[in-house]
Each structure stands twice: as structure tokens, then as C-alpha cells.
Amino acid sequence: MTSRRDIVKELVSKCLQARDMAYCPYSRFPVGAAILTADGAIITGCNVENASYGLTVCAERTAIQRAVVEGHRQFTAIAVTCDIKDHFVGPCGACRQVLMEVRRRFYDRHEHYAVIRK
Ligand SMILES: O=c1ccn([C@H]2C[C@H](O)[C@@H](CO)O2)c(=O)[nH]1
Ligand SMILES: [Zn+2]
């Protein structure tokens, strides 16, 4: 059986890989996100910017949108990474709003909602 620790390691590792895929020529601030679904899948996202900055989609929302397309609606954890060594990155207001909509597992079940530094 895979331990909780191994699952978190895998989540962080995939989150970092996703961060490397960020399209962020305007901010040069790559962000990665990895969501653990209730059935154990990991779905990742990165920020995808646009010259019209308001059209930029954050890593967290990219991951949630991908997950939904792939049939996942129940999530147990999320990891988020940026490349600032000494600071945590927290989801922006738009992402928090979207995360609230899928909050059942994150909050009601007292599962993890993690913002990590790596
Ligand atoms: O939690 C966060 C914070 C910021 N960004 C992105 C949006 C934008 O592309 C860049 C700078 O804000 O970082 C994310 O993807 N997630
Ligand atoms: Zn955001």
C-alpha cells in the first residue's frame, strides 16, 4: 500500500514538473499546482498567461479545469509551488473562489489543503 508520505512526495514532484511548463513571459513567475483526486489520480496545472493580463489562468485553476474535463470532481489535496525560495505562495482570490466550489473534500472532510514551499 502506498503511504500518505509517498503520496505527498508524488504530489509535490508532479507539482514541480508542472511548474516547469508554466507559460509566463510577462511576469516570469512560474507556478505549478497538483491536485489529488478522491480516487487517487494526480492532475496538474501551470499558469498560462496572456498579453491581456486578465485572461491569465493561474496554475490552480488550470489544474481544476483539467481535472473536471477528465471526470474528477472530488478532490482531497492540492499542492502549489512557485520559485521564490523563502516565501509561501497562496492562491489568489479568483482561485480561492473556484476552490470553494469544490471545497467539500478540502474542508468538510478535514482533508489537506496545502500550500507548500519548495
Ligand atoms: O497562486 C498563484 C499565484 C500566482 N499565479 C500566477 C498568475 C500569474 O501568471 C503569475 C503572477 O501573478 O503567477 C498562479 O498561477 N498561482
Ligand atoms: Zn489564482
mmCIF file with all atom_site columns, C-alpha atoms and ligand atoms in Angstrom:
data_model
loop_
_atom_site.group_PDB
_atom_site.id
_atom_site.type_symbol
_atom_site.label_atom_id
_atom_site.label_alt_id
_atom_site.label_comp_id
_atom_site.label_asym_id
_atom_site.label_entity_id
_atom_site.label_seq_id
_atom_site.pdbx_PDB_ins_code
_atom_site.Cartn_x
_atom_site.Cartn_y
_atom_site.Cartn_z
_atom_site.occupancy
_atom_site.B_iso_or_equiv
_atom_site.pdbx_formal_charge
_atom_site.auth_seq_id
_atom_site.auth_comp_id
_atom_site.auth_asym_id
_atom_site.auth_atom_id
_atom_site.pdbx_PDB_model_num
ATOM   1   C  CA . MET A 1 1   ? 0.000   0.000  0.000   1.00 0.00 ? 1   MET A CA 1
ATOM   2   C  CA . THR A 1 2   ? 1.271   3.474  -0.811  1.00 0.00 ? 2   THR A CA 1
ATOM   3   C  CA . SER A 1 3   ? 1.869   5.525  2.339   1.00 0.00 ? 3   SER A CA 1
ATOM   4   C  CA . ARG A 1 4   ? 0.488   9.008  2.840   1.00 0.00 ? 4   ARG A CA 1
ATOM   5   C  CA . ARG A 1 5   ? 4.054   10.309 2.816   1.00 0.00 ? 5   ARG A CA 1
ATOM   6   C  CA . ASP A 1 6   ? 4.714   8.744  -0.610  1.00 0.00 ? 6   ASP A CA 1
ATOM   7   C  CA . ILE A 1 7   ? 1.514   10.237 -1.989  1.00 0.00 ? 7   ILE A CA 1
ATOM   8   C  CA . VAL A 1 8   ? 2.517   13.709 -0.781  1.00 0.00 ? 8   VAL A CA 1
ATOM   9   C  CA . LYS A 1 9   ? 6.007   13.257 -2.270  1.00 0.00 ? 9   LYS A CA 1
ATOM   10  C  CA . GLU A 1 10  ? 4.473   12.301 -5.594  1.00 0.00 ? 10  GLU A CA 1
ATOM   11  C  CA . LEU A 1 11  ? 2.091   15.257 -5.433  1.00 0.00 ? 11  LEU A CA 1
ATOM   12  C  CA . VAL A 1 12  ? 4.967   17.664 -4.811  1.00 0.00 ? 12  VAL A CA 1
ATOM   13  C  CA . SER A 1 13  ? 7.124   16.111 -7.502  1.00 0.00 ? 13  SER A CA 1
ATOM   14  C  CA . LYS A 1 14  ? 4.376   16.399 -10.128 1.00 0.00 ? 14  LYS A CA 1
ATOM   15  C  CA . CYS A 1 15  ? 3.659   19.933 -8.962  1.00 0.00 ? 15  CYS A CA 1
ATOM   16  C  CA . LEU A 1 16  ? 7.284   20.901 -9.607  1.00 0.00 ? 16  LEU A CA 1
ATOM   17  C  CA . GLN A 1 17  ? 7.208   19.283 -13.056 1.00 0.00 ? 17  GLN A CA 1
ATOM   18  C  CA . ALA A 1 18  ? 4.071   21.260 -13.883 1.00 0.00 ? 18  ALA A CA 1
ATOM   19  C  CA . ARG A 1 19  ? 5.734   24.483 -12.739 1.00 0.00 ? 19  ARG A CA 1
ATOM   20  C  CA . ASP A 1 20  ? 8.435   23.885 -15.362 1.00 0.00 ? 20  ASP A CA 1
ATOM   21  C  CA . MET A 1 21  ? 5.732   24.025 -18.037 1.00 0.00 ? 21  MET A CA 1
ATOM   22  C  CA . ALA A 1 22  ? 4.444   27.469 -16.998 1.00 0.00 ? 22  ALA A CA 1
ATOM   23  C  CA . TYR A 1 23  ? 3.824   29.962 -19.776 1.00 0.00 ? 23  TYR A CA 1
ATOM   24  C  CA . CYS A 1 24  ? 4.667   33.207 -18.009 1.00 0.00 ? 24  CYS A CA 1
ATOM   25  C  CA . PRO A 1 25  ? 6.604   35.536 -20.327 1.00 0.00 ? 25  PRO A CA 1
ATOM   26  C  CA . TYR A 1 26  ? 5.056   38.623 -18.732 1.00 0.00 ? 26  TYR A CA 1
ATOM   27  C  CA . SER A 1 27  ? 5.516   38.005 -15.013 1.00 0.00 ? 27  SER A CA 1
ATOM   28  C  CA . ARG A 1 28  ? 8.347   35.474 -15.233 1.00 0.00 ? 28  ARG A CA 1
ATOM   29  C  CA . PHE A 1 29  ? 6.729   33.922 -12.179 1.00 0.00 ? 29  PHE A CA 1
ATOM   30  C  CA . PRO A 1 30  ? 6.201   30.227 -12.834 1.00 0.00 ? 30  PRO A CA 1
ATOM   31  C  CA . VAL A 1 31  ? 3.654   28.454 -10.661 1.00 0.00 ? 31  VAL A CA 1
ATOM   32  C  CA . GLY A 1 32  ? 2.732   24.789 -10.533 1.00 0.00 ? 32  GLY A CA 1
ATOM   33  C  CA . ALA A 1 33  ? -0.257  23.072 -8.956  1.00 0.00 ? 33  ALA A CA 1
ATOM   34  C  CA . ALA A 1 34  ? -1.093  19.424 -8.419  1.00 0.00 ? 34  ALA A CA 1
ATOM   35  C  CA . ILE A 1 35  ? -4.465  18.193 -7.267  1.00 0.00 ? 35  ILE A CA 1
ATOM   36  C  CA . LEU A 1 36  ? -5.038  14.819 -5.674  1.00 0.00 ? 36  LEU A CA 1
ATOM   37  C  CA . THR A 1 37  ? -8.450  13.472 -6.611  1.00 0.00 ? 37  THR A CA 1
ATOM   38  C  CA . ALA A 1 38  ? -10.644 11.375 -4.343  1.00 0.00 ? 38  ALA A CA 1
ATOM   39  C  CA . ASP A 1 39  ? -9.869  8.305  -6.454  1.00 0.00 ? 39  ASP A CA 1
ATOM   40  C  CA . GLY A 1 40  ? -6.116  8.834  -6.195  1.00 0.00 ? 40  GLY A CA 1
ATOM   41  C  CA . ALA A 1 41  ? -5.305  10.477 -9.530  1.00 0.00 ? 41  ALA A CA 1
ATOM   42  C  CA . ILE A 1 42  ? -2.999  13.491 -9.673  1.00 0.00 ? 42  ILE A CA 1
ATOM   43  C  CA . ILE A 1 43  ? -3.925  16.261 -12.091 1.00 0.00 ? 43  ILE A CA 1
ATOM   44  C  CA . THR A 1 44  ? -1.511  19.127 -12.628 1.00 0.00 ? 44  THR A CA 1
ATOM   45  C  CA . GLY A 1 45  ? -1.659  22.683 -13.860 1.00 0.00 ? 45  GLY A CA 1
ATOM   46  C  CA . CYS A 1 46  ? 0.625   25.635 -14.513 1.00 0.00 ? 46  CYS A CA 1
ATOM   47  C  CA . ASN A 1 47  ? -0.076  29.297 -15.025 1.00 0.00 ? 47  ASN A CA 1
ATOM   48  C  CA . VAL A 1 48  ? -0.843  30.273 -18.616 1.00 0.00 ? 48  VAL A CA 1
ATOM   49  C  CA . GLU A 1 49  ? -0.513  33.996 -19.194 1.00 0.00 ? 49  GLU A CA 1
ATOM   50  C  CA . ASN A 1 50  ? -1.768  36.274 -21.923 1.00 0.00 ? 50  ASN A CA 1
ATOM   51  C  CA . ALA A 1 51  ? -0.764  39.728 -23.159 1.00 0.00 ? 51  ALA A CA 1
ATOM   52  C  CA . SER A 1 52  ? -4.213  40.743 -21.965 1.00 0.00 ? 52  SER A CA 1
ATOM   53  C  CA . TYR A 1 53  ? -3.280  40.036 -18.393 1.00 0.00 ? 53  TYR A CA 1
ATOM   54  C  CA . GLY A 1 54  ? -6.796  39.457 -17.114 1.00 0.00 ? 54  GLY A CA 1
ATOM   55  C  CA . LEU A 1 55  ? -7.015  36.405 -19.348 1.00 0.00 ? 55  LEU A CA 1
ATOM   56  C  CA . THR A 1 56  ? -4.166  34.742 -17.497 1.00 0.00 ? 56  THR A CA 1
ATOM   57  C  CA . VAL A 1 57  ? -5.189  31.495 -15.833 1.00 0.00 ? 57  VAL A CA 1
ATOM   58  C  CA . CYS A 1 58  ? -3.406  30.503 -12.633 1.00 0.00 ? 58  CYS A CA 1
ATOM   59  C  CA . ALA A 1 59  ? -1.895  27.090 -12.053 1.00 0.00 ? 59  ALA A CA 1
ATOM   60  C  CA . GLU A 1 60  ? -4.595  26.131 -9.544  1.00 0.00 ? 60  GLU A CA 1
ATOM   61  C  CA . ARG A 1 61  ? -7.480  26.861 -11.882 1.00 0.00 ? 61  ARG A CA 1
ATOM   62  C  CA . THR A 1 62  ? -5.732  25.194 -14.822 1.00 0.00 ? 62  THR A CA 1
ATOM   63  C  CA . ALA A 1 63  ? -5.449  22.038 -12.719 1.00 0.00 ? 63  ALA A CA 1
ATOM   64  C  CA . ILE A 1 64  ? -9.085  22.157 -11.577 1.00 0.00 ? 64  ILE A CA 1
ATOM   65  C  CA . GLN A 1 65  ? -10.312 22.693 -15.122 1.00 0.00 ? 65  GLN A CA 1
ATOM   66  C  CA . ARG A 1 66  ? -8.221  19.808 -16.414 1.00 0.00 ? 66  ARG A CA 1
ATOM   67  C  CA . ALA A 1 67  ? -9.471  17.583 -13.615 1.00 0.00 ? 67  ALA A CA 1
ATOM   68  C  CA . VAL A 1 68  ? -13.095 18.325 -14.397 1.00 0.00 ? 68  VAL A CA 1
ATOM   69  C  CA . VAL A 1 69  ? -12.571 17.555 -18.102 1.00 0.00 ? 69  VAL A CA 1
ATOM   70  C  CA . GLU A 1 70  ? -11.071 14.235 -17.079 1.00 0.00 ? 70  GLU A CA 1
ATOM   71  C  CA . GLY A 1 71  ? -14.103 13.404 -14.966 1.00 0.00 ? 71  GLY A CA 1
ATOM   72  C  CA . HIS A 1 72  ? -12.859 14.283 -11.476 1.00 0.00 ? 72  HIS A CA 1
ATOM   73  C  CA . ARG A 1 73  ? -14.979 16.402 -9.159  1.00 0.00 ? 73  ARG A CA 1
ATOM   74  C  CA . GLN A 1 74  ? -13.881 15.229 -5.745  1.00 0.00 ? 74  GLN A CA 1
ATOM   75  C  CA . PHE A 1 75  ? -10.508 16.401 -4.534  1.00 0.00 ? 75  PHE A CA 1
ATOM   76  C  CA . THR A 1 76  ? -8.573  15.632 -1.391  1.00 0.00 ? 76  THR A CA 1
ATOM   77  C  CA . ALA A 1 77  ? -5.443  17.781 -1.618  1.00 0.00 ? 77  ALA A CA 1
ATOM   78  C  CA . ILE A 1 78  ? -3.685  20.444 -3.609  1.00 0.00 ? 78  ILE A CA 1
ATOM   79  C  CA . ALA A 1 79  ? -0.015  21.394 -3.760  1.00 0.00 ? 79  ALA A CA 1
ATOM   80  C  CA . VAL A 1 80  ? 1.107   24.752 -5.147  1.00 0.00 ? 80  VAL A CA 1
ATOM   81  C  CA . THR A 1 81  ? 4.694   25.780 -5.906  1.00 0.00 ? 81  THR A CA 1
ATOM   82  C  CA . CYS A 1 82  ? 6.395   28.925 -7.075  1.00 0.00 ? 82  CYS A CA 1
ATOM   83  C  CA . ASP A 1 83  ? 10.112  29.612 -7.344  1.00 0.00 ? 83  ASP A CA 1
ATOM   84  C  CA . ILE A 1 84  ? 10.562  32.062 -4.500  1.00 0.00 ? 84  ILE A CA 1
ATOM   85  C  CA . LYS A 1 85  ? 12.709  30.197 -2.030  1.00 0.00 ? 85  LYS A CA 1
ATOM   86  C  CA . ASP A 1 86  ? 11.739  31.876 1.227   1.00 0.00 ? 86  ASP A CA 1
ATOM   87  C  CA . HIS A 1 87  ? 8.078   32.567 0.727   1.00 0.00 ? 87  HIS A CA 1
ATOM   88  C  CA . PHE A 1 88  ? 4.888   30.606 0.555   1.00 0.00 ? 88  PHE A CA 1
ATOM   89  C  CA . VAL A 1 89  ? 2.614   31.204 -2.370  1.00 0.00 ? 89  VAL A CA 1
ATOM   90  C  CA . GLY A 1 90  ? -1.089  31.361 -1.604  1.00 0.00 ? 90  GLY A CA 1
ATOM   91  C  CA . PRO A 1 91  ? -3.864  31.093 -4.181  1.00 0.00 ? 91  PRO A CA 1
ATOM   92  C  CA . CYS A 1 92  ? -5.266  34.403 -5.424  1.00 0.00 ? 92  CYS A CA 1
ATOM   93  C  CA . GLY A 1 93  ? -8.853  35.467 -4.776  1.00 0.00 ? 93  GLY A CA 1
ATOM   94  C  CA . ALA A 1 94  ? -10.115 34.031 -8.066  1.00 0.00 ? 94  ALA A CA 1
ATOM   95  C  CA . CYS A 1 95  ? -8.555  30.650 -7.308  1.00 0.00 ? 95  CYS A CA 1
ATOM   96  C  CA . ARG A 1 96  ? -9.911  30.653 -3.760  1.00 0.00 ? 96  ARG A CA 1
ATOM   97  C  CA . GLN A 1 97  ? -13.366 31.298 -5.155  1.00 0.00 ? 97  GLN A CA 1
ATOM   98  C  CA . VAL A 1 98  ? -13.012 28.371 -7.575  1.00 0.00 ? 98  VAL A CA 1
ATOM   99  C  CA . LEU A 1 99  ? -11.541 26.140 -4.864  1.00 0.00 ? 99  LEU A CA 1
ATOM   100 C  CA . MET A 1 100 ? -14.518 26.961 -2.644  1.00 0.00 ? 100 MET A CA 1
ATOM   101 C  CA . GLU A 1 101 ? -16.826 25.485 -5.259  1.00 0.00 ? 101 GLU A CA 1
ATOM   102 C  CA . VAL A 1 102 ? -15.020 22.152 -4.982  1.00 0.00 ? 102 VAL A CA 1
ATOM   103 C  CA . ARG A 1 103 ? -14.476 22.577 -1.255  1.00 0.00 ? 103 ARG A CA 1
ATOM   104 C  CA . ARG A 1 104 ? -16.473 19.603 0.021   1.00 0.00 ? 104 ARG A CA 1
ATOM   105 C  CA . ARG A 1 105 ? -13.482 17.327 0.390   1.00 0.00 ? 105 ARG A CA 1
ATOM   106 C  CA . PHE A 1 106 ? -10.990 20.029 1.244   1.00 0.00 ? 106 PHE A CA 1
ATOM   107 C  CA . TYR A 1 107 ? -12.938 21.419 4.168   1.00 0.00 ? 107 TYR A CA 1
ATOM   108 C  CA . ASP A 1 108 ? -15.876 19.252 5.245   1.00 0.00 ? 108 ASP A CA 1
ATOM   109 C  CA . ARG A 1 109 ? -13.785 16.098 5.447   1.00 0.00 ? 109 ARG A CA 1
ATOM   110 C  CA . HIS A 1 110 ? -10.876 17.852 7.146   1.00 0.00 ? 110 HIS A CA 1
ATOM   111 C  CA . GLU A 1 111 ? -8.578  16.618 4.426   1.00 0.00 ? 111 GLU A CA 1
ATOM   112 C  CA . HIS A 1 112 ? -5.496  18.538 3.347   1.00 0.00 ? 112 HIS A CA 1
ATOM   113 C  CA . TYR A 1 113 ? -5.414  21.870 1.701   1.00 0.00 ? 113 TYR A CA 1
ATOM   114 C  CA . ALA A 1 114 ? -1.716  22.558 1.472   1.00 0.00 ? 114 ALA A CA 1
ATOM   115 C  CA . VAL A 1 115 ? 0.331   25.446 0.209   1.00 0.00 ? 115 VAL A CA 1
ATOM   116 C  CA . ILE A 1 116 ? 3.921   24.298 0.075   1.00 0.00 ? 116 ILE A CA 1
ATOM   117 C  CA . ARG A 1 117 ? 7.307   25.907 -0.255  1.00 0.00 ? 117 ARG A CA 1
ATOM   118 C  CA . LYS A 1 118 ? 9.824   24.086 -2.401  1.00 0.00 ? 118 LYS A CA 1
HETATM 119 O  O1 . LIG B 2 .   ? -1.183  31.173 -6.557  1.00 0.00 ? 1   LIG B O1 1
HETATM 120 C  C1 . LIG B 2 .   ? -0.822  31.693 -7.623  1.00 0.00 ? 1   LIG B C1 1
HETATM 121 C  C2 . LIG B 2 .   ? -0.269  32.984 -7.693  1.00 0.00 ? 1   LIG B C2 1
HETATM 122 C  C3 . LIG B 2 .   ? 0.090   33.479 -8.941  1.00 0.00 ? 1   LIG B C3 1
HETATM 123 N  N1 . LIG B 2 .   ? -0.070  32.725 -10.066 1.00 0.00 ? 1   LIG B N1 1
HETATM 124 C  C4 . LIG B 2 .   ? 0.363   33.226 -11.376 1.00 0.00 ? 1   LIG B C4 1
HETATM 125 C  C5 . LIG B 2 .   ? -0.550  34.202 -12.064 1.00 0.00 ? 1   LIG B C5 1
HETATM 126 C  C6 . LIG B 2 .   ? 0.421   34.960 -12.937 1.00 0.00 ? 1   LIG B C6 1
HETATM 127 O  O2 . LIG B 2 .   ? 0.673   34.229 -14.132 1.00 0.00 ? 1   LIG B O2 1
HETATM 128 C  C7 . LIG B 2 .   ? 1.708   34.977 -12.131 1.00 0.00 ? 1   LIG B C7 1
HETATM 129 C  C8 . LIG B 2 .   ? 1.958   36.264 -11.402 1.00 0.00 ? 1   LIG B C8 1
HETATM 130 O  O3 . LIG B 2 .   ? 0.918   36.589 -10.551 1.00 0.00 ? 1   LIG B O3 1
HETATM 131 O  O4 . LIG B 2 .   ? 1.597   33.906 -11.216 1.00 0.00 ? 1   LIG B O4 1
HETATM 132 C  C9 . LIG B 2 .   ? -0.586  31.451 -10.002 1.00 0.00 ? 1   LIG B C9 1
HETATM 133 O  O5 . LIG B 2 .   ? -0.688  30.742 -11.002 1.00 0.00 ? 1   LIG B O5 1
HETATM 134 N  N2 . LIG B 2 .   ? -0.978  30.989 -8.778  1.00 0.00 ? 1   LIG B N2 1
HETATM 135 ZN ZN . ZN  B 3 .   ? -5.071  32.323 -8.893  1.00 0.00 ? 2   ZN  B ZN 1
#
